[in-house]
mmCIF file of C-alpha atoms and ligand atoms in Angstrom:
data_model
loop_
_atom_site.group_PDB
_atom_site.id
_atom_site.type_symbol
_atom_site.label_atom_id
_atom_site.label_comp_id
_atom_site.label_asym_id
_atom_site.label_seq_id
_atom_site.Cartn_x
_atom_site.Cartn_y
_atom_site.Cartn_z
ATOM 1 C CA MET A 165 2.459 0.084 -70.948
ATOM 2 C CA ILE A 166 -0.691 -1.695 -72.145
ATOM 3 C CA SER A 167 -3.651 -1.221 -69.805
ATOM 4 C CA ILE A 168 -5.623 -4.389 -69.121
ATOM 5 C CA PHE A 169 -8.730 -2.206 -69.297
ATOM 6 C CA ASP A 170 -7.886 -1.164 -72.852
ATOM 7 C CA ASP A 171 -10.890 -1.122 -75.219
ATOM 8 C CA ARG A 172 -9.024 -3.374 -77.620
ATOM 9 C CA PHE A 173 -9.443 -6.268 -75.191
ATOM 10 C CA PRO A 174 -12.717 -8.102 -74.645
ATOM 11 C CA VAL A 175 -13.841 -8.026 -71.007
ATOM 12 C CA TRP A 176 -12.924 -11.640 -70.358
ATOM 13 C CA TYR A 177 -9.290 -10.813 -71.248
ATOM 14 C CA THR A 178 -9.279 -8.326 -68.425
ATOM 15 C CA ILE A 179 -10.806 -10.885 -66.066
ATOM 16 C CA ILE A 180 -8.225 -13.513 -67.035
ATOM 17 C CA PHE A 181 -5.352 -11.062 -66.493
ATOM 18 C CA ILE A 182 -6.672 -10.176 -63.047
ATOM 19 C CA ALA A 183 -7.198 -13.849 -62.132
ATOM 20 C CA LEU A 184 -3.699 -14.756 -63.324
ATOM 21 C CA ALA A 185 -2.131 -11.988 -61.264
ATOM 22 C CA PHE A 186 -4.091 -13.121 -58.189
ATOM 23 C CA VAL A 187 -3.095 -16.779 -58.579
ATOM 24 C CA LEU A 188 0.540 -15.886 -59.274
ATOM 25 C CA GLY A 189 0.539 -13.676 -56.166
ATOM 26 C CA ALA A 190 -0.945 -16.475 -54.044
ATOM 27 C CA VAL A 191 1.675 -18.973 -55.242
ATOM 28 C CA ILE A 192 4.548 -16.524 -54.733
ATOM 29 C CA GLY A 193 3.091 -15.608 -51.318
ATOM 30 C CA SER A 194 3.100 -19.263 -50.335
ATOM 31 C CA PHE A 195 6.807 -19.397 -51.223
ATOM 32 C CA LEU A 196 7.492 -16.146 -49.329
ATOM 33 C CA ASN A 197 6.041 -17.770 -46.183
ATOM 34 C CA VAL A 198 8.880 -20.261 -46.323
ATOM 35 C CA VAL A 199 11.429 -17.487 -46.887
ATOM 36 C CA ILE A 200 10.105 -15.480 -43.907
ATOM 37 C CA ILE A 201 10.399 -18.466 -41.576
ATOM 38 C CA ARG A 202 13.682 -19.888 -42.817
ATOM 39 C CA ALA A 203 15.721 -16.827 -43.777
ATOM 40 C CA PRO A 204 16.397 -15.529 -40.230
ATOM 41 C CA ARG A 205 17.500 -19.023 -39.179
ATOM 42 C CA HIS A 206 19.771 -19.296 -42.228
ATOM 43 C CA GLU A 207 18.045 -22.516 -43.231
ATOM 44 C CA PRO A 208 17.991 -23.568 -46.874
ATOM 45 C CA ILE A 209 14.872 -22.324 -48.669
ATOM 46 C CA SER A 210 14.326 -25.525 -50.638
ATOM 47 C CA GLY A 211 15.418 -29.135 -50.365
ATOM 48 C CA ALA A 212 13.685 -32.491 -50.261
ATOM 49 C CA HIS A 213 14.454 -33.034 -46.572
ATOM 50 C CA ASN A 214 12.537 -29.854 -45.846
ATOM 51 C CA ARG A 215 9.120 -30.881 -47.157
ATOM 52 C CA SER A 216 6.284 -28.870 -45.621
ATOM 53 C CA HIS A 217 4.682 -30.483 -42.623
ATOM 54 C CA CYS A 218 2.087 -29.653 -39.987
ATOM 55 C CA MET A 219 3.641 -27.632 -37.159
ATOM 56 C CA SER A 220 1.662 -29.587 -34.525
ATOM 57 C CA CYS A 221 1.502 -33.236 -35.601
ATOM 58 C CA GLY A 222 4.394 -33.230 -38.051
ATOM 59 C CA HIS A 223 2.291 -34.946 -40.744
ATOM 60 C CA GLN A 224 3.713 -34.286 -44.171
ATOM 61 C CA LEU A 225 1.390 -32.104 -46.226
ATOM 62 C CA ASN A 226 0.324 -33.169 -49.700
ATOM 63 C CA ALA A 227 -0.602 -31.036 -52.691
ATOM 64 C CA LEU A 228 -4.231 -30.659 -51.583
ATOM 65 C CA ASP A 229 -3.162 -29.165 -48.231
ATOM 66 C CA LEU A 230 -0.835 -26.726 -49.927
ATOM 67 C CA VAL A 231 -3.103 -24.915 -52.367
ATOM 68 C CA PRO A 232 -2.393 -21.275 -51.500
ATOM 69 C CA ILE A 233 -5.250 -19.356 -49.822
ATOM 70 C CA PHE A 234 -7.906 -21.981 -50.623
ATOM 71 C CA SER A 235 -6.614 -24.895 -48.518
ATOM 72 C CA TYR A 236 -6.794 -22.726 -45.432
ATOM 73 C CA ILE A 237 -10.407 -21.747 -46.170
ATOM 74 C CA PHE A 238 -11.584 -25.263 -47.081
ATOM 75 C CA LEU A 239 -9.888 -26.831 -44.073
ATOM 76 C CA GLY A 240 -11.459 -24.205 -41.810
ATOM 77 C CA GLY A 241 -8.025 -23.097 -40.616
ATOM 78 C CA LYS A 242 -7.275 -26.531 -39.138
ATOM 79 C CA CYS A 243 -4.835 -29.334 -39.933
ATOM 80 C CA ARG A 244 -6.570 -32.121 -41.905
ATOM 81 C CA TYR A 245 -4.816 -34.795 -39.869
ATOM 82 C CA CYS A 246 -4.814 -33.599 -36.267
ATOM 83 C CA ARG A 247 -7.478 -30.839 -36.453
ATOM 84 C CA GLU A 248 -5.084 -28.473 -34.671
ATOM 85 C CA LYS A 249 -5.506 -24.791 -35.577
ATOM 86 C CA ILE A 250 -3.122 -23.516 -38.261
ATOM 87 C CA SER A 251 -1.712 -20.035 -37.710
ATOM 88 C CA PRO A 252 -3.527 -17.614 -40.040
ATOM 89 C CA ARG A 253 -0.220 -15.898 -40.851
ATOM 90 C CA TYR A 254 0.448 -18.175 -43.858
ATOM 91 C CA TRP A 255 -2.945 -17.427 -45.246
ATOM 92 C CA ILE A 256 -2.557 -13.685 -44.607
ATOM 93 C CA VAL A 257 0.830 -13.534 -46.371
ATOM 94 C CA GLU A 258 -0.616 -15.371 -49.397
ATOM 95 C CA LEU A 259 -3.670 -13.147 -49.507
ATOM 96 C CA VAL A 260 -1.703 -9.898 -49.107
ATOM 97 C CA THR A 261 0.680 -10.919 -51.899
ATOM 98 C CA ALA A 262 -2.196 -11.992 -54.169
ATOM 99 C CA ILE A 263 -4.117 -8.745 -53.615
ATOM 100 C CA SER A 264 -0.972 -6.659 -54.140
ATOM 101 C CA PHE A 265 -0.204 -8.432 -57.421
ATOM 102 C CA THR A 266 -3.800 -7.853 -58.529
ATOM 103 C CA LEU A 267 -3.703 -4.146 -57.697
ATOM 104 C CA SER A 268 -0.383 -3.907 -59.543
ATOM 105 C CA ILE A 269 -1.699 -5.317 -62.818
ATOM 106 C CA MET A 270 -4.783 -3.106 -62.530
ATOM 107 C CA THR A 271 -2.679 0.058 -62.155
ATOM 108 C CA LEU A 272 0.465 -0.713 -64.124
ATOM 109 C CA GLY A 273 -1.007 -2.843 -66.927
ATOM 110 C CA LEU A 274 1.329 -5.047 -68.941
ATOM 111 C CA SER A 275 4.655 -3.319 -68.531
ATOM 112 C CA VAL A 276 8.197 -3.594 -67.243
ATOM 113 C CA SER A 277 6.984 -1.694 -64.171
ATOM 114 C CA LEU A 278 4.553 -4.551 -63.488
ATOM 115 C CA LEU A 279 7.358 -7.126 -63.393
ATOM 116 C CA MET A 280 9.358 -4.801 -61.166
ATOM 117 C CA SER A 281 6.364 -4.335 -58.869
ATOM 118 C CA PHE A 282 6.121 -8.125 -58.401
ATOM 119 C CA VAL A 283 9.737 -8.225 -57.229
ATOM 120 C CA LEU A 284 9.173 -5.134 -55.066
ATOM 121 C CA ILE A 285 6.093 -6.687 -53.431
ATOM 122 C CA ALA A 286 7.958 -9.936 -52.711
ATOM 123 C CA ALA A 287 10.826 -8.012 -51.085
ATOM 124 C CA LEU A 288 8.424 -5.893 -49.001
ATOM 125 C CA VAL A 289 6.370 -8.905 -47.854
ATOM 126 C CA VAL A 290 9.520 -10.678 -46.663
ATOM 127 C CA ALA A 291 10.806 -7.461 -45.046
ATOM 128 C CA SER A 292 7.502 -6.982 -43.175
ATOM 129 C CA GLY A 293 7.123 -10.614 -42.118
ATOM 130 C CA THR A 294 10.689 -10.842 -40.830
ATOM 131 C CA ASP A 295 10.429 -7.460 -39.131
ATOM 132 C CA ILE A 296 7.345 -8.647 -37.223
ATOM 133 C CA ASP A 297 9.077 -11.909 -36.263
ATOM 134 C CA THR A 298 12.561 -10.702 -35.412
ATOM 135 C CA MET A 299 12.442 -6.865 -35.452
ATOM 136 C CA GLU A 300 15.027 -6.915 -38.193
ATOM 137 C CA ILE A 301 14.723 -6.317 -41.903
ATOM 138 C CA PRO A 302 16.947 -8.684 -43.872
ATOM 139 C CA TYR A 303 19.687 -6.935 -45.803
ATOM 140 C CA GLY A 304 18.691 -8.909 -48.896
ATOM 141 C CA CYS A 305 15.286 -7.157 -49.048
ATOM 142 C CA SER A 306 16.818 -3.679 -49.168
ATOM 143 C CA LEU A 307 19.432 -4.918 -51.616
ATOM 144 C CA THR A 308 16.730 -6.302 -53.927
ATOM 145 C CA ILE A 309 14.885 -2.972 -53.890
ATOM 146 C CA ALA A 310 18.158 -1.107 -54.480
ATOM 147 C CA GLY A 311 18.686 -3.388 -57.499
ATOM 148 C CA LEU A 312 15.262 -2.373 -58.822
ATOM 149 C CA GLY A 313 16.281 1.234 -58.148
ATOM 150 C CA VAL A 314 19.378 0.861 -60.313
ATOM 151 C CA ILE A 315 17.244 -0.622 -63.125
ATOM 152 C CA ALA A 316 14.724 2.223 -62.785
ATOM 153 C CA THR A 317 17.521 4.819 -62.838
ATOM 154 C CA ILE A 318 19.030 3.332 -66.008
ATOM 155 C CA MET A 319 15.578 3.030 -67.599
ATOM 156 C CA SER A 320 14.781 6.674 -66.909
ATOM 157 C CA VAL A 321 17.763 7.685 -69.064
ATOM 158 C CA PHE A 322 15.976 6.089 -72.030
ATOM 159 C CA THR A 323 12.316 6.697 -71.223
ATOM 160 C CA GLY A 324 12.773 10.216 -69.839
ATOM 161 C CA ASP A 325 9.847 9.754 -67.424
ATOM 162 C CA MET A 326 11.937 11.604 -64.867
ATOM 163 C CA PRO A 327 15.518 12.911 -64.858
ATOM 164 C CA TRP A 328 17.825 10.013 -63.881
ATOM 165 C CA TYR A 329 19.351 12.014 -61.031
ATOM 166 C CA ASP A 330 15.888 12.303 -59.410
ATOM 167 C CA HIS A 331 16.416 8.677 -58.379
ATOM 168 C CA LEU A 332 19.742 9.489 -56.726
ATOM 169 C CA ILE A 333 18.250 12.513 -54.970
ATOM 170 C CA GLY A 334 15.458 10.186 -53.782
ATOM 171 C CA ALA A 335 17.961 7.783 -52.211
ATOM 172 C CA VAL A 336 19.931 10.513 -50.439
ATOM 173 C CA GLY A 337 16.780 12.463 -49.576
ATOM 174 C CA ALA A 338 15.264 9.412 -47.866
ATOM 175 C CA ALA A 339 18.503 8.348 -46.178
ATOM 176 C CA ILE A 340 19.105 11.629 -44.331
ATOM 177 C CA PRO A 341 15.815 12.026 -42.389
ATOM 178 C CA PHE A 342 15.615 8.299 -41.667
ATOM 179 C CA ALA A 343 19.223 8.283 -40.442
ATOM 180 C CA ILE A 344 18.254 11.072 -38.030
ATOM 181 C CA LEU A 345 15.180 9.104 -36.895
ATOM 182 C CA ALA A 346 17.411 6.038 -36.442
ATOM 183 C CA MET A 347 19.828 8.059 -34.312
ATOM 184 C CA PHE A 348 17.004 8.961 -31.959
ATOM 185 C CA GLY A 349 15.990 5.311 -31.830
ATOM 186 C CA ALA A 350 12.627 5.953 -33.489
ATOM 187 C CA MET A 351 13.579 3.766 -36.438
ATOM 188 C CA GLY A 352 16.018 0.941 -36.961
ATOM 189 C CA GLY A 353 18.900 0.579 -39.390
ATOM 190 C CA GLY A 354 16.782 -1.776 -41.496
ATOM 191 C CA ASP A 355 14.100 0.905 -41.891
ATOM 192 C CA LEU A 356 16.767 3.346 -43.035
ATOM 193 C CA GLN A 357 18.172 0.908 -45.611
ATOM 194 C CA ILE A 358 14.805 0.006 -47.070
ATOM 195 C CA MET A 359 13.761 3.671 -47.352
ATOM 196 C CA ALA A 360 17.033 4.699 -49.020
ATOM 197 C CA ALA A 361 16.683 1.812 -51.499
ATOM 198 C CA SER A 362 13.059 2.778 -52.151
ATOM 199 C CA GLY A 363 14.120 6.406 -52.641
ATOM 200 C CA LEU A 364 16.401 5.226 -55.423
ATOM 201 C CA LEU A 365 13.542 3.268 -56.981
ATOM 202 C CA LEU A 366 10.790 5.880 -56.577
ATOM 203 C CA GLY A 367 12.744 9.117 -57.072
ATOM 204 C CA TRP A 368 12.514 12.063 -54.703
ATOM 205 C CA ARG A 369 8.958 13.055 -55.558
ATOM 206 C CA ASN A 370 7.337 9.712 -54.837
ATOM 207 C CA ILE A 371 9.441 8.795 -51.814
ATOM 208 C CA ILE A 372 7.713 11.700 -50.003
ATOM 209 C CA PRO A 373 4.199 10.137 -50.024
ATOM 210 C CA ALA A 374 5.804 6.736 -49.310
ATOM 211 C CA ALA A 375 7.488 8.047 -46.158
ATOM 212 C CA ALA A 376 4.440 10.091 -45.124
ATOM 213 C CA ILE A 377 2.076 7.120 -45.414
ATOM 214 C CA GLY A 378 4.518 4.817 -43.615
ATOM 215 C CA ILE A 379 5.078 7.187 -40.713
ATOM 216 C CA ILE A 380 1.401 8.100 -40.295
ATOM 217 C CA LEU A 381 0.292 4.449 -40.357
ATOM 218 C CA GLY A 382 3.177 3.548 -38.030
ATOM 219 C CA ALA A 383 2.134 6.226 -35.548
ATOM 220 C CA ILE A 384 -1.484 5.015 -35.599
ATOM 221 C CA GLY A 385 -0.515 1.336 -35.405
ATOM 222 C CA GLY A 386 2.059 2.040 -32.710
ATOM 223 C CA SER A 387 -0.484 3.875 -30.557
ATOM 224 C CA ILE A 388 -2.931 0.995 -30.839
ATOM 225 C CA GLU A 389 -0.162 -1.475 -29.924
ATOM 226 C CA LEU A 390 0.776 0.689 -26.970
ATOM 227 C CA LEU A 391 -2.694 0.189 -25.487
ATOM 228 C CA THR A 392 -1.988 -3.528 -25.209
ATOM 229 C CA VAL A 393 1.090 -3.060 -23.003
ATOM 230 C CA PRO A 394 0.376 -3.379 -19.256
ATOM 231 C CA LYS A 395 0.731 -0.149 -17.298
ATOM 232 C CA GLY A 396 4.038 0.398 -15.554
ATOM 233 C CA THR A 397 5.971 -1.878 -17.923
ATOM 234 C CA LYS A 398 8.094 0.970 -19.239
ATOM 235 C CA LYS A 399 8.946 2.265 -15.760
ATOM 236 C CA ARG A 400 9.909 -1.214 -14.584
ATOM 237 C CA ALA A 401 11.958 -1.889 -17.716
ATOM 238 C CA LYS A 402 13.833 1.369 -17.189
ATOM 239 C CA GLU A 403 14.496 0.812 -13.479
ATOM 240 C CA LYS A 404 15.595 -2.782 -14.000
ATOM 241 C CA SER A 405 17.852 -1.887 -16.952
ATOM 242 C CA LEU A 406 19.507 0.876 -14.927
ATOM 243 C CA GLU A 407 20.067 -1.447 -11.985
ATOM 244 C CA ILE A 408 21.543 -4.154 -14.219
ATOM 245 C CA ALA A 409 23.692 -1.699 -16.189
ATOM 246 C CA GLU A 410 25.098 -0.198 -12.965
ATOM 247 C CA LYS A 411 25.913 -3.612 -11.556
ATOM 248 C CA TRP A 412 27.485 -4.669 -14.856
ATOM 249 C CA TYR A 413 29.595 -1.512 -15.148
ATOM 250 C CA ALA A 414 30.760 -1.828 -11.540
ATOM 251 C CA GLU A 415 31.955 -5.366 -12.342
ATOM 252 C CA GLN A 416 33.743 -4.140 -15.456
ATOM 253 C CA ARG A 417 35.519 -1.457 -13.429
ATOM 254 C CA GLU A 418 36.597 -3.992 -10.842
ATOM 255 C CA ASN A 419 38.323 -5.818 -13.697
ATOM 256 C CA GLY A 420 40.035 -2.611 -14.797
ATOM 257 C CA ILE A 421 37.718 -2.058 -17.724
ATOM 258 C CA SER A 422 36.136 1.369 -17.997
ATOM 259 C CA VAL A 423 35.169 4.240 -20.206
ATOM 260 C CA LEU A 424 38.126 6.605 -20.644
ATOM 261 C CA PRO A 425 38.092 9.925 -18.754
ATOM 262 C CA GLY A 426 36.227 12.642 -20.610
ATOM 263 C CA LYS A 427 34.585 10.159 -22.994
ATOM 264 C CA THR A 428 30.927 9.201 -23.121
ATOM 265 C CA GLU A 429 29.846 5.830 -24.396
ATOM 266 C CA ALA A 430 26.301 5.169 -25.526
ATOM 267 C CA LEU A 431 25.323 1.524 -25.892
ATOM 268 C CA TYR A 432 22.290 0.824 -28.009
ATOM 269 C CA GLY A 433 20.151 -2.173 -28.581
ATOM 270 C CA SER A 434 16.793 -3.715 -27.988
ATOM 271 C CA ILE A 435 14.962 -6.211 -25.895
ATOM 272 C CA PHE A 436 12.705 -8.281 -28.072
ATOM 273 C CA LYS A 437 10.549 -11.173 -26.887
ATOM 274 C CA GLY A 438 12.580 -11.345 -23.697
ATOM 275 C CA LYS A 439 15.961 -11.395 -25.411
ATOM 276 C CA SER A 440 18.375 -8.521 -24.954
ATOM 277 C CA ASP A 441 20.516 -7.467 -27.885
ATOM 278 C CA ILE A 442 22.827 -4.603 -26.987
ATOM 279 C CA GLU A 443 24.674 -4.319 -30.258
ATOM 280 C CA LYS A 444 28.393 -4.900 -30.202
ATOM 281 C CA GLU A 445 28.743 -3.112 -33.540
ATOM 282 C CA CYS A 446 27.650 0.120 -31.870
ATOM 283 C CA VAL A 447 30.319 -0.003 -29.174
ATOM 284 C CA ASP A 448 32.869 2.753 -29.671
ATOM 285 C CA GLU A 449 36.137 0.985 -28.902
ATOM 286 C CA LYS A 450 37.994 4.303 -28.699
ATOM 287 C CA CYS A 451 35.990 5.106 -25.569
ATOM 288 C CA TRP A 452 37.175 2.079 -23.658
ATOM 289 C CA GLU A 453 40.087 1.075 -21.523
ATOM 290 C CA GLY A 454 40.266 -2.715 -21.696
ATOM 291 C CA THR A 455 37.925 -5.201 -23.322
ATOM 292 C CA HIS A 456 34.359 -4.909 -22.096
ATOM 293 C CA ASP A 457 32.056 -7.897 -21.890
ATOM 294 C CA ILE A 458 28.794 -7.000 -23.622
ATOM 295 C CA ASP A 459 27.643 -10.635 -23.659
ATOM 296 C CA SER A 460 27.309 -10.731 -19.891
ATOM 297 C CA LEU A 461 25.300 -7.483 -19.977
ATOM 298 C CA ASN A 462 22.945 -9.005 -22.554
ATOM 299 C CA GLU A 463 22.648 -12.144 -20.478
ATOM 300 C CA ALA A 464 21.740 -10.232 -17.319
ATOM 301 C CA LEU A 465 19.165 -8.083 -19.155
ATOM 302 C CA SER A 466 17.616 -11.148 -20.820
ATOM 303 C CA ASN A 467 17.327 -12.927 -17.487
ATOM 304 C CA GLU A 468 15.732 -10.037 -15.643
ATOM 305 C CA LEU A 469 13.458 -8.729 -18.382
ATOM 306 C CA SER A 470 12.309 -11.972 -19.958
ATOM 307 C CA ASP A 471 8.678 -10.803 -20.099
ATOM 308 C CA ILE A 472 9.417 -7.611 -22.046
ATOM 309 C CA SER A 473 8.316 -7.883 -25.636
ATOM 310 C CA LYS A 474 9.617 -4.886 -27.544
ATOM 311 C CA PHE A 475 11.825 -2.139 -26.144
ATOM 312 C CA ALA A 476 14.669 -0.061 -27.495
ATOM 313 C CA VAL A 477 17.330 0.434 -24.833
ATOM 314 C CA SER A 478 20.163 2.913 -24.605
ATOM 315 C CA ILE A 479 22.751 3.003 -21.850
ATOM 316 C CA VAL A 480 24.958 6.081 -21.521
ATOM 317 C CA ILE A 481 28.166 5.503 -19.567
ATOM 318 C CA GLU A 482 30.857 7.883 -18.358
ATOM 319 C CA GLU A 483 34.138 7.076 -16.670
ATOM 320 C CA GLU A 484 32.733 7.092 -13.136
ATOM 321 C CA LYS A 485 29.233 5.740 -13.605
ATOM 322 C CA VAL A 486 26.245 4.846 -15.723
ATOM 323 C CA LYS A 487 24.862 8.270 -16.523
ATOM 324 C CA LYS A 488 21.531 7.470 -18.066
ATOM 325 C CA VAL A 489 19.369 4.583 -19.226
ATOM 326 C CA THR A 490 16.406 5.024 -21.515
ATOM 327 C CA CYS A 491 13.818 2.482 -22.550
ATOM 328 C CA LYS A 492 11.493 3.211 -25.420
ATOM 329 C CA ARG A 493 8.654 1.203 -26.781
ATOM 330 C CA GLN A 494 9.634 0.208 -30.268
ATOM 331 C CA VAL A 495 7.224 0.110 -33.151
ATOM 332 C CA VAL A 496 7.861 -2.430 -35.896
ATOM 333 C CA PHE A 497 7.847 0.016 -38.783
ATOM 334 C CA GLY A 498 8.625 -2.392 -41.636
ATOM 335 C CA PRO A 499 5.027 -3.305 -42.517
ATOM 336 C CA TYR A 500 3.858 0.327 -42.380
ATOM 337 C CA LEU A 501 6.745 1.590 -44.504
ATOM 338 C CA SER A 502 6.071 -1.246 -46.959
ATOM 339 C CA ILE A 503 2.460 -0.138 -47.434
ATOM 340 C CA GLY A 504 3.692 3.404 -48.111
ATOM 341 C CA ILE A 505 6.338 2.228 -50.569
ATOM 342 C CA ILE A 506 4.016 0.041 -52.632
ATOM 343 C CA ALA A 507 1.255 2.673 -52.604
ATOM 344 C CA ALA A 508 3.735 5.280 -53.856
ATOM 345 C CA TYR A 509 5.047 2.880 -56.507
ATOM 346 C CA LEU A 510 1.551 2.203 -57.836
ATOM 347 C CA ILE A 511 -0.223 5.538 -57.419
ATOM 348 C CA GLY A 512 2.370 7.999 -56.089
ATOM 349 C CA ASP A 513 1.538 10.609 -58.726
ATOM 350 C CA LYS A 514 -2.180 10.386 -57.897
ATOM 351 C CA ILE A 515 -1.482 10.732 -54.165
ATOM 352 C CA ILE A 516 0.637 13.837 -54.782
ATOM 353 C CA ALA A 517 -1.997 15.358 -57.086
ATOM 354 C CA TRP A 518 -4.697 14.647 -54.507
ATOM 355 C CA TYR A 519 -2.637 16.219 -51.740
ATOM 356 C CA LEU A 520 -1.872 19.325 -53.812
ATOM 357 C CA SER A 521 -5.568 19.686 -54.636
ATOM 358 C CA LEU A 522 -6.238 20.021 -50.893
ATOM 359 C CA MET A 523 -3.928 23.020 -50.607
HETATM 360 ZN ZN1 ZN B 730 -1.452 -31.611 -37.844
#
C-alpha cells in the first residue's frame, strides 16, 4: 500500500487523489441510484429507451441536469423544467458514495484493498437503498461481497496479513448468531447473507466490530423510528392479523385442508407498505394435509392492513386452530449493518485497539 499522505508526494498530489476519489464516488453513486430503482423491478440497468427523465414532468434530462451532487445543489433541489421538487435521495446516495470513496483512499492509500473497498461500498449502497425501499437485500449484493471475500482469502495466503482460515471462521462466525437472530424475526435472511459474506471478507476479528456497530446503530435508529409510529398500531395489527388468520384457516379446513395432527406450522412473513408477504418458501409442506392457499391469506391481510408500513408477522397454526399470531415492528437493518461493515473494513483494527484500551 502507498499512503496518499506519504512524504514523497507533494501536497497537491494528495489533494488530487482525494478529489479524484470524491468525483469517482459521485459518478458511481449516480449509477447506483439507477441500480437501486431498477433492480427490484428487474428492469434493464442501461438502454437508450431508458434515458433519465424528470419523475414529475417526464422531461428528458440533459448532461447539465445529471452532474452528480452538483446539479441538485445548483438547481436548488428542483426540476429545471417544471420546478417540481426532486427527491433528495439521489443526491444523498451520490454524496454517501463520494464520501465513502474519499474516506477509503485516505485510509487504504493506493492499494488492492482500495479497489476492493470501492466494490464493497457500491454493493453496500445498493443493499441499503434496496432494503429501505423494499425491505429486501438483493442476493447479488451479498454475492458480490462474498466474491471479494474469496479474493481476500486467497490474497491472505500470499500476504500473510492473517491466516487464510480466519476468513472462513469469520463467515461461519457471523452466520451462526445472525441465523439465530433471523429465526427470532429480529433480522431478515438478507441481513444474514450480507453478514456471512462480510465475515468471509473481514475475517473473524473484524466482523465483530462490524456486527457490534451495525446492531447498536440499528437499535438506536429503530427506537427513533418507533417514536414515529402511532400508538396502538401494533395492538391493532396483531388483533386484525389474528382475526384474518382464523377466518382464513377456518376456510381452509372447510375445504379439507389443515395442519396434520400433532404438527405445528409457523408461517412467517412481513407486511410492508400495506402489502402482506407471508412467504411460501417458509411453509413446511410436511405439516399439511392438502394444498393450502397462502395467496388468499396475503390478499386478506393486504386489504385489511393497508396502512401498516413495516411489520414482521408470524402465524402459528395447529390442527384445530390458529394458536398464536405475533406482530413485530421491523427495523430495516441493511443501512446500519453496512455502516458497520465499511467501518470495520477501513479501520477495524483501530476500533478493536480502541475498545481494548477501554478495558
Ligand atoms: Zn420536471
